[in-house]
PDB file of C-alpha atoms in Angstrom:
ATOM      1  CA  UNK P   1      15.247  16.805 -70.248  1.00 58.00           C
ATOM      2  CA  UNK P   2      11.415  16.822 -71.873  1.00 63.00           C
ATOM      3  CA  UNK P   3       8.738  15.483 -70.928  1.00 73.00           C
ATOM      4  CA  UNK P   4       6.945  16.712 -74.280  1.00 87.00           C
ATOM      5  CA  UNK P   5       5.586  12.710 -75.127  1.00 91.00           C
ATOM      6  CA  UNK P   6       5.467  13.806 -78.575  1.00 86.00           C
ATOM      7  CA  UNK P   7       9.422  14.645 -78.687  1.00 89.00           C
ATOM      8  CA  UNK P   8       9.516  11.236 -76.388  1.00 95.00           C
ATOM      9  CA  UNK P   9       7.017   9.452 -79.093  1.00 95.00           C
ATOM     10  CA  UNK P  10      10.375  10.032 -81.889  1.00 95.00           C
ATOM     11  CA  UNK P  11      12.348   8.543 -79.007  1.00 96.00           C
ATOM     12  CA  UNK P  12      10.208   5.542 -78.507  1.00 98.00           C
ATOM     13  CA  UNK P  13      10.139   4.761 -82.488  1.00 98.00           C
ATOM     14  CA  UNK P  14      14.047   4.575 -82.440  1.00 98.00           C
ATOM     15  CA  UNK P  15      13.844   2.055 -79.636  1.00 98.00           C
ATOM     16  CA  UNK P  16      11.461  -0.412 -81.074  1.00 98.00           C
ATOM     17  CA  UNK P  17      12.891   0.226 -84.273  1.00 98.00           C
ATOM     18  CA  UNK P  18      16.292  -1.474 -82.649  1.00 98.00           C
ATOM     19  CA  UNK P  19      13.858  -3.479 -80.375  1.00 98.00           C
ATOM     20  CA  UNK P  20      12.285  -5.208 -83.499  1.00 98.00           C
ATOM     21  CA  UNK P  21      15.860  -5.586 -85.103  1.00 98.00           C
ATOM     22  CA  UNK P  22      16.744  -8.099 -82.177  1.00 98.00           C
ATOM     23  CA  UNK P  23      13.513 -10.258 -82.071  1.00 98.00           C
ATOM     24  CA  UNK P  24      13.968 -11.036 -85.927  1.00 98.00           C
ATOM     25  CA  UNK P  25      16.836 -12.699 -85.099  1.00 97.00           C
ATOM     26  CA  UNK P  26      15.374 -15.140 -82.547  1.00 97.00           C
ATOM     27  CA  UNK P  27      13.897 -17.656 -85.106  1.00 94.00           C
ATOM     28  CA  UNK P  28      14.515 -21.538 -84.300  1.00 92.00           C
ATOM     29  CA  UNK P  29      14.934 -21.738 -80.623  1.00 93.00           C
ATOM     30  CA  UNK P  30      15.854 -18.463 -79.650  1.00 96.00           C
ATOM     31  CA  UNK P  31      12.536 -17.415 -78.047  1.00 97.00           C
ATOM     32  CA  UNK P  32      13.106 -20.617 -75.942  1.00 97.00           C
ATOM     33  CA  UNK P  33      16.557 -19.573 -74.670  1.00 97.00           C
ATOM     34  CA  UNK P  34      16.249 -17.875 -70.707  1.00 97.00           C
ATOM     35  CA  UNK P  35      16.274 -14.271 -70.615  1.00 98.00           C
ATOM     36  CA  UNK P  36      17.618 -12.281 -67.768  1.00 97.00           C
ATOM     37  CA  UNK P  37      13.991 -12.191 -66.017  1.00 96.00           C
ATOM     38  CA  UNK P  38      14.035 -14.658 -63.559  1.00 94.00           C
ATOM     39  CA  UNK P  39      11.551 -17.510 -64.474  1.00 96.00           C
ATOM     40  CA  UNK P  40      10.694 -16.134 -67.836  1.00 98.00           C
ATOM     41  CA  UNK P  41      12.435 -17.414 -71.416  1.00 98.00           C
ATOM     42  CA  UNK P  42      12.770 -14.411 -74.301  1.00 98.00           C
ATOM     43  CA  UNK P  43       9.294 -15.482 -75.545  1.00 98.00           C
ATOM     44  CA  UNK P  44       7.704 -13.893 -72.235  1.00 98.00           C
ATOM     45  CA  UNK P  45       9.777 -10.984 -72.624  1.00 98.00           C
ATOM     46  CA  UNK P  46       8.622 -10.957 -75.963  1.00 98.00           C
ATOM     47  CA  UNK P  47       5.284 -11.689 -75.048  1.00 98.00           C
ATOM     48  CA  UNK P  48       5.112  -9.340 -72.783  1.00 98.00           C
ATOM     49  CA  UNK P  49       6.372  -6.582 -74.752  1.00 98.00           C
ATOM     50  CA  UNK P  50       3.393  -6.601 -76.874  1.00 98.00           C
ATOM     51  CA  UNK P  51       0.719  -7.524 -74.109  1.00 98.00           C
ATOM     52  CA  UNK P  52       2.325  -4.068 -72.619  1.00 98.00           C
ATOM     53  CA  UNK P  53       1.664  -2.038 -75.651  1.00 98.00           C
ATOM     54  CA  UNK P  54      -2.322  -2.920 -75.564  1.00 98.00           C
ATOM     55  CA  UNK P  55      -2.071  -2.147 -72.150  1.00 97.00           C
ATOM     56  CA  UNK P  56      -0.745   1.690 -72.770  1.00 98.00           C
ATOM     57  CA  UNK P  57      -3.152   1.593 -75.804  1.00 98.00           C
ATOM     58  CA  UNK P  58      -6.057   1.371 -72.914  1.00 98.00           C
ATOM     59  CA  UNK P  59      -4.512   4.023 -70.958  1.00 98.00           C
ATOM     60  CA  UNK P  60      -4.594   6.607 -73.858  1.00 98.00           C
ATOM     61  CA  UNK P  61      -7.792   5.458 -74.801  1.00 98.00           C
ATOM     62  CA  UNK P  62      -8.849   6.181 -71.095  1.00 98.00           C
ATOM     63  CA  UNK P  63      -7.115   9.681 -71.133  1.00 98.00           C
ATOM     64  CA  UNK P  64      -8.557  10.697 -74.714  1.00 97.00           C
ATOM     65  CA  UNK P  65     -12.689   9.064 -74.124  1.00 97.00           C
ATOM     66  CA  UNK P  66     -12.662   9.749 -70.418  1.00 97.00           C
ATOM     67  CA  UNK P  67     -13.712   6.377 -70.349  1.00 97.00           C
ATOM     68  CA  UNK P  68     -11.974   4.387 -67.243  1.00 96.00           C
ATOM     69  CA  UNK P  69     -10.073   1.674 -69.826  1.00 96.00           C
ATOM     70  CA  UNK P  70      -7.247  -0.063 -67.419  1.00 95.00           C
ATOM     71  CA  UNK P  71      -4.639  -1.433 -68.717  1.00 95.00           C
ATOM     72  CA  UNK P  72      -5.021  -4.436 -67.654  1.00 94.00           C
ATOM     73  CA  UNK P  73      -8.240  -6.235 -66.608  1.00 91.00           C
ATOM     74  CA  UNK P  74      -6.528  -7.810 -63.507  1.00 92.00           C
ATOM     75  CA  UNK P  75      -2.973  -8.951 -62.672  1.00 92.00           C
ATOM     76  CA  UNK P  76      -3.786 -12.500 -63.080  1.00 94.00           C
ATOM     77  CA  UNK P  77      -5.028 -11.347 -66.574  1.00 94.00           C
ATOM     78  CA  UNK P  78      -1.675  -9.340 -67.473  1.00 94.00           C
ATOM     79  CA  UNK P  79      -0.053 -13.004 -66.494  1.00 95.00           C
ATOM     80  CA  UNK P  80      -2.595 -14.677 -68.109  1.00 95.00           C
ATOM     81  CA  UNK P  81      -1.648 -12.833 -71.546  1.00 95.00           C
ATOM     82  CA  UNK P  82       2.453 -13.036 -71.180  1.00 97.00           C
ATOM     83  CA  UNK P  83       2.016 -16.629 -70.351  1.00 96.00           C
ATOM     84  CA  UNK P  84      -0.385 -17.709 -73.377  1.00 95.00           C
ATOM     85  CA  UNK P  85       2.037 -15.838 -75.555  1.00 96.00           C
ATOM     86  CA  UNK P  86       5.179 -16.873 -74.473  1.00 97.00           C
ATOM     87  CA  UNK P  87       5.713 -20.533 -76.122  1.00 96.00           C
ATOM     88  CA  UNK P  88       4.073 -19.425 -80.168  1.00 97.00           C
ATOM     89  CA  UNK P  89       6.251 -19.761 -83.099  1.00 96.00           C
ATOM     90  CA  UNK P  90       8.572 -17.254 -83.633  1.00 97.00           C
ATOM     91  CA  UNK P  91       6.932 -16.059 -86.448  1.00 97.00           C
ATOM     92  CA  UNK P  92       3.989 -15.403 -85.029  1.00 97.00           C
ATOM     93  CA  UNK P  93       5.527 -13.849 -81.720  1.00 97.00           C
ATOM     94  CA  UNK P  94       6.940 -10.969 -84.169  1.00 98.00           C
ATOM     95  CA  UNK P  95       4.042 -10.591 -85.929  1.00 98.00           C
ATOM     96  CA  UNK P  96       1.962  -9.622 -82.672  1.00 98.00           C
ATOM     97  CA  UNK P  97       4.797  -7.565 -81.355  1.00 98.00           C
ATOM     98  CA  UNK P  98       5.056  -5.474 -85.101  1.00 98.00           C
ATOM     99  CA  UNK P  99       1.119  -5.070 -85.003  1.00 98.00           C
ATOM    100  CA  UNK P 100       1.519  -4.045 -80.930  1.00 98.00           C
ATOM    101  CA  UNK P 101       3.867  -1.501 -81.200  1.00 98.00           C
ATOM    102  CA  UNK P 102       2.074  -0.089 -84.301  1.00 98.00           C
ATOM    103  CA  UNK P 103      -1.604   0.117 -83.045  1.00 98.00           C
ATOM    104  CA  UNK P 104       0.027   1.851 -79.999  1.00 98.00           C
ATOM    105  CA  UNK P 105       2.013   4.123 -82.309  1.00 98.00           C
ATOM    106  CA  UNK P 106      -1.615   5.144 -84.192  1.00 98.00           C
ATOM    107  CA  UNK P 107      -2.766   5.776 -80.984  1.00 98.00           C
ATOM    108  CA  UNK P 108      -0.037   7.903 -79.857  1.00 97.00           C
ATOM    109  CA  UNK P 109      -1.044   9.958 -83.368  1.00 96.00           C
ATOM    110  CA  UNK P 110      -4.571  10.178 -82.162  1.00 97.00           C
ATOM    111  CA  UNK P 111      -4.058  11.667 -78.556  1.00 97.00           C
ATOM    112  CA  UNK P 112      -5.476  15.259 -78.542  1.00 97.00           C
ATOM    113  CA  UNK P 113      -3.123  17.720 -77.155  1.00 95.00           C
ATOM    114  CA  UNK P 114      -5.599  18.317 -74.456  1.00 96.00           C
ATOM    115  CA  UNK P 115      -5.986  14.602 -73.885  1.00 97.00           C
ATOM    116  CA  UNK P 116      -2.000  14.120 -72.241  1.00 97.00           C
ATOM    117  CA  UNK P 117      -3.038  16.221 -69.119  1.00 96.00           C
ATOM    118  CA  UNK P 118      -5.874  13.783 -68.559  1.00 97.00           C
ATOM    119  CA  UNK P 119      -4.745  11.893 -64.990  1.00 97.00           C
ATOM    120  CA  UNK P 120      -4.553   7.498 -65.685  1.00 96.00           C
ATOM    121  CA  UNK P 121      -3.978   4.747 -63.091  1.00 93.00           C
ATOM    122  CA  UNK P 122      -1.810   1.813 -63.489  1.00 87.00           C
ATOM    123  CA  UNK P 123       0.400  -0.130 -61.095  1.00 77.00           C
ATOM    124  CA  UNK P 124       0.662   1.442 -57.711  1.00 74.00           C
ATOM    125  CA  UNK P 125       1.364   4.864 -59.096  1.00 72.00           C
ATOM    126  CA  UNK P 126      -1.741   6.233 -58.498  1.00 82.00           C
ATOM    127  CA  UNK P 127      -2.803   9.423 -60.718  1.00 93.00           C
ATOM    128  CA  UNK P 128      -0.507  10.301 -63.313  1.00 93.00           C
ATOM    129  CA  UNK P 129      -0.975  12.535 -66.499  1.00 95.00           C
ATOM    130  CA  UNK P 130      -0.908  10.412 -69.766  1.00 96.00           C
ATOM    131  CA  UNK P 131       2.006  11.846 -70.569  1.00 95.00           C
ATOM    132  CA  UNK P 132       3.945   9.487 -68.943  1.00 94.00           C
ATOM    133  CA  UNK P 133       2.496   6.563 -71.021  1.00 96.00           C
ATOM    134  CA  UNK P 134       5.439   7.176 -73.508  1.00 97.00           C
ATOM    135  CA  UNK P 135       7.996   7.727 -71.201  1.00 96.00           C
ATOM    136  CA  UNK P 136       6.885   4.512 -69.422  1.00 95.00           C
ATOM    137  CA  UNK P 137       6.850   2.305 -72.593  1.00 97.00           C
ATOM    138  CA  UNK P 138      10.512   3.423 -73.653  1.00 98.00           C
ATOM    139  CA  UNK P 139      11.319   1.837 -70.630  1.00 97.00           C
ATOM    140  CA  UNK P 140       9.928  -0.945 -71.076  1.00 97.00           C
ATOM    141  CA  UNK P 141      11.209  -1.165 -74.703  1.00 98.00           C
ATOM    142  CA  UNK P 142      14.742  -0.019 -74.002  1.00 98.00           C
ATOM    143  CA  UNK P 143      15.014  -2.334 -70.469  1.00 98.00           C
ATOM    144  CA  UNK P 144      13.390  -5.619 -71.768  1.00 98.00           C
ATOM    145  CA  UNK P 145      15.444  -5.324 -74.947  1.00 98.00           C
ATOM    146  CA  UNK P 146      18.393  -5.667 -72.158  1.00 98.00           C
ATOM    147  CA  UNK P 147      16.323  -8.527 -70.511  1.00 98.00           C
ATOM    148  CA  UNK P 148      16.320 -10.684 -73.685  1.00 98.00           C
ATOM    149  CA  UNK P 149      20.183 -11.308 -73.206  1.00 97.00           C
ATOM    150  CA  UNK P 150      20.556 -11.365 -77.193  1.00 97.00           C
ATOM    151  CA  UNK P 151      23.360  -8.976 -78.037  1.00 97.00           C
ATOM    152  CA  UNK P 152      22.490  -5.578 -76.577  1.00 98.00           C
ATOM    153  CA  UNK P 153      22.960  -4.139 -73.270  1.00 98.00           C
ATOM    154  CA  UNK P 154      22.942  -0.940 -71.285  1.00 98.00           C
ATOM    155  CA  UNK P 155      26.495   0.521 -73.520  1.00 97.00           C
ATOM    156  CA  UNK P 156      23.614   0.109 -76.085  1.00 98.00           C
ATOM    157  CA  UNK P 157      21.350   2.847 -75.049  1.00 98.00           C
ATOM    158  CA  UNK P 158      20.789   6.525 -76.051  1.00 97.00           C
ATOM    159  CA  UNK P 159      22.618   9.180 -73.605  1.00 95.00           C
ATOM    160  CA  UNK P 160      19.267  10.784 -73.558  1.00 94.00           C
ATOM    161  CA  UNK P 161      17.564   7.276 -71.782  1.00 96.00           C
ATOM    162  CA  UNK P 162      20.340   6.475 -69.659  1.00 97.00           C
ATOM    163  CA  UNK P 163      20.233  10.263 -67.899  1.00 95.00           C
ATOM    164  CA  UNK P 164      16.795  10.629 -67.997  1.00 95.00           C
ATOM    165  CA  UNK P 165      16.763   7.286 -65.801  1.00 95.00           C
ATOM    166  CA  UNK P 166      18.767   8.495 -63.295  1.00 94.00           C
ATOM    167  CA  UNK P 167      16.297  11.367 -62.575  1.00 92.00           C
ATOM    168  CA  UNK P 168      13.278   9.478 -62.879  1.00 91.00           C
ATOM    169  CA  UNK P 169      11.089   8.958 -59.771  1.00 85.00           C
ATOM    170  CA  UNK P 170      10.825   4.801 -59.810  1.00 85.00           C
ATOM    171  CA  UNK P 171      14.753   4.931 -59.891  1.00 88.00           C
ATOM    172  CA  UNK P 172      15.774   4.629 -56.402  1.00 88.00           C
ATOM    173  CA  UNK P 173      17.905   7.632 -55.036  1.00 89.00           C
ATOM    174  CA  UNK P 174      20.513   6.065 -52.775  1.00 90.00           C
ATOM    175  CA  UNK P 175      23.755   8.206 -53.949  1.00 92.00           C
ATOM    176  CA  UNK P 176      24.958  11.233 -54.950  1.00 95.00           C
ATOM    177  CA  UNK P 177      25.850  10.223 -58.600  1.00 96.00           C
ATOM    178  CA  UNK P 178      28.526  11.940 -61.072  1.00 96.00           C
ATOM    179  CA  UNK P 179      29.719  10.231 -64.199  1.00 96.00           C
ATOM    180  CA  UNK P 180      33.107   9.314 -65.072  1.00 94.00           C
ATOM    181  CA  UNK P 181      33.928  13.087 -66.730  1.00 94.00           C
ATOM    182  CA  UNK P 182      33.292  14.762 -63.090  1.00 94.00           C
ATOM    183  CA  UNK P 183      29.636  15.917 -63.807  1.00 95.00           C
ATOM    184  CA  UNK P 184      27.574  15.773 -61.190  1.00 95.00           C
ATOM    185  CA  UNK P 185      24.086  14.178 -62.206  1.00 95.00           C
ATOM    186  CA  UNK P 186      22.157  13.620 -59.544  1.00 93.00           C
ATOM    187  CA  UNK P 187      22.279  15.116 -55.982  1.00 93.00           C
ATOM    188  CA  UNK P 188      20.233  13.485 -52.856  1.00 90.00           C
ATOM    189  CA  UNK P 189      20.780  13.702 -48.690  1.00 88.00           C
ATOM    190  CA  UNK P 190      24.231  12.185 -47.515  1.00 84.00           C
ATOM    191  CA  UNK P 191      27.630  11.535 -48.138  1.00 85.00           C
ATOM    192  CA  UNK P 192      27.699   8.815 -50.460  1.00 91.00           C
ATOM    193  CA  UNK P 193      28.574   9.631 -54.394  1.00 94.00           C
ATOM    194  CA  UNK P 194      28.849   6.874 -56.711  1.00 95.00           C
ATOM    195  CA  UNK P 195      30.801   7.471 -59.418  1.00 96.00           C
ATOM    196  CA  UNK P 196      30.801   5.997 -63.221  1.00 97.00           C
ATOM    197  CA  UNK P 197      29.893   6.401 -67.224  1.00 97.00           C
ATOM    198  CA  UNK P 198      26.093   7.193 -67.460  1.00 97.00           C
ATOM    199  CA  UNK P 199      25.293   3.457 -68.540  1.00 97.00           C
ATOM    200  CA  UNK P 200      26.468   1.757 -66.165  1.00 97.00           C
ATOM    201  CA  UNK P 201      24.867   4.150 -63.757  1.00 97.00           C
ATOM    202  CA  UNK P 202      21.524   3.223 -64.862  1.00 97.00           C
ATOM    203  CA  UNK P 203      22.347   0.074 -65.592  1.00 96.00           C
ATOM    204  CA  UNK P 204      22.707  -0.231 -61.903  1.00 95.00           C
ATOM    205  CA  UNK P 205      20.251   1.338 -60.669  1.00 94.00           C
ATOM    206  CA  UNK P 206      17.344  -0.404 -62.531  1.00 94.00           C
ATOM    207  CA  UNK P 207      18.528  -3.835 -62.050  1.00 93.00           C
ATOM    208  CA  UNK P 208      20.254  -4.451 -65.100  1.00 95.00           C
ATOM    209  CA  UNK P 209      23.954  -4.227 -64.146  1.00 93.00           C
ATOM    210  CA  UNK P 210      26.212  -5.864 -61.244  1.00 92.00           C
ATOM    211  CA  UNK P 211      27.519  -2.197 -60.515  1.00 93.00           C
ATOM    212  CA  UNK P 212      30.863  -3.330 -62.162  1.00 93.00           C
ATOM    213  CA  UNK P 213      32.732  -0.363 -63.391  1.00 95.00           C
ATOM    214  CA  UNK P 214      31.609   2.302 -60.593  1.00 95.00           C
ATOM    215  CA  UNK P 215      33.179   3.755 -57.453  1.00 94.00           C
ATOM    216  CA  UNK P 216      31.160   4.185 -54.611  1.00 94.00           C
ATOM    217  CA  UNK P 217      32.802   6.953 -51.972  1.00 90.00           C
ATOM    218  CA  UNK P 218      31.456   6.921 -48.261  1.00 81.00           C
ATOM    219  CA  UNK P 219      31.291   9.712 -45.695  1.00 71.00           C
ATOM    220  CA  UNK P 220      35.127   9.569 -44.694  1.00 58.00           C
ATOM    221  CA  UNK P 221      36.110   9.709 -48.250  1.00 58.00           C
ATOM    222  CA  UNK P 222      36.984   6.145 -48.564  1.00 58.00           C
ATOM    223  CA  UNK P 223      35.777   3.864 -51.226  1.00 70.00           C
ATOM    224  CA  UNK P 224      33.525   1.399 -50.333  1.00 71.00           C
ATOM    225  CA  UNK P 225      31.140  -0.828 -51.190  1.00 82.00           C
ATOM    226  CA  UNK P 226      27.681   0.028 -53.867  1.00 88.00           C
ATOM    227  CA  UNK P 227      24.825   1.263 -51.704  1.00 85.00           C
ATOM    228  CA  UNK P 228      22.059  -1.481 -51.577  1.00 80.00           C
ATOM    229  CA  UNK P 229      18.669  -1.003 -53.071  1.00 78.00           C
ATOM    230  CA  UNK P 230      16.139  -3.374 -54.893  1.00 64.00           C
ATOM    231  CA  UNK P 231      15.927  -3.554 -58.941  1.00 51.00           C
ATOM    232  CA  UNK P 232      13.686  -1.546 -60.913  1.00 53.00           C
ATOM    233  CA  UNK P 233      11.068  -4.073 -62.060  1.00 48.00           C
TER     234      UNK P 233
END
């Protein structure tokens, strides 16, 4: 699987694309109506969505001035922003999210090819190559479209996502995992293998499905119960 962000950047504009399809429909109340976030309605998701994209904006700005730009001034700030945002009209909720996503697209288009080696900080990652900026936003994209609760879900996404999750380094590796077919798609220490389609796999595994659907094998062979772990936030 690449980690090219400019094969990734086609990737991303597919997601919003189907991203931006859903949050035209939720005119009248619908940014009002609880998402799957705890505490949060689908105007926070929302909200948040496009607060996010400035936020990766900074980071590539960082990577391609050398300037230290974070993505976000503080936390209190970054809660500061999803919270002012959260409770507009609809129509202005999409219009910020539109204009988000496309002033983070332009500066996708600027990055020098020398510029995605350059090492950002945000979160508790510590130094990463800029690279992962578009990587990181198609999961935001593709995992708070789930959040919004509004008609699509983890049967929704790409193949290409829901693999590329299971190998990624904030997923937590508790199980051997093979999908439904046999293929074996992940292999860690121990004896457990969790088996299931791809989706629900990832699903799982970043907090966005029950684990309904899979089979989780223990050490003697019999089938047992999920392994525990905490969601992807």
């Amino acid at each position: 699987m690449t980690a090219d962000p400019l094969v990734l950047s086609a990737e991303l504009d597919r997601a919003t694309a189907r991203l931006l399809d859903t949050a035209r429909t939720l005119d009248g109340n619908g940014l009002t109506v609880a998402s799957r976030c705890d505490g949060w309605t689908r105007g926070h998701v929302v909200s948040h969505l496009a607060r996010n994209a400035d936020a990766y904006r900074n980071l590539l700005s960082w990577a391609r001035t050398g300037v230290r730009t974070p993505a976000y001034a503080s936390r209190e700030a970054r809660e500061a922003g999803i919270t002012a945002g959260a409770f507009r009209p609809h129509e202005e909720q999409l219009a910020d999210l539109i204009t988000a996503c496309d002033q983070l697209r332009e500066s996708i288009d600027a990055m020098p090819a020398e510029s995605w080696t350059a090492l950002v900080e945000w979160g508790s990652t510590g130094p990463v190559p800029a690279a992962r900026v578009v990587w990181s936003r198609v999961c935001e994209v593709e995992l708070h479209h789930v959040d919004l609760d509004a008609g699509y879900g983890p049967a929704d996404w790409p193949a290409s996502f829901a693999l590329r999750v299971l190998h990624d380094p904030a997923t937590p590796h508790v199980a051997t995992l093979v999908s439904d077919d046999g293929t074996k798609l992940l292999s860690v220490d121990g004896e457990t293998v969790v088996t299931g389609p791809v989706h629900l796999l990832a699903a799982w595994l970043t907090g966005r499905g029950p684990g309904t659907g899979l089979t989780s094998t223990g050490p003697t062979g019999s089938v047992g119960d999920l392994p525990s772990l905490e969601a992807w936030k």
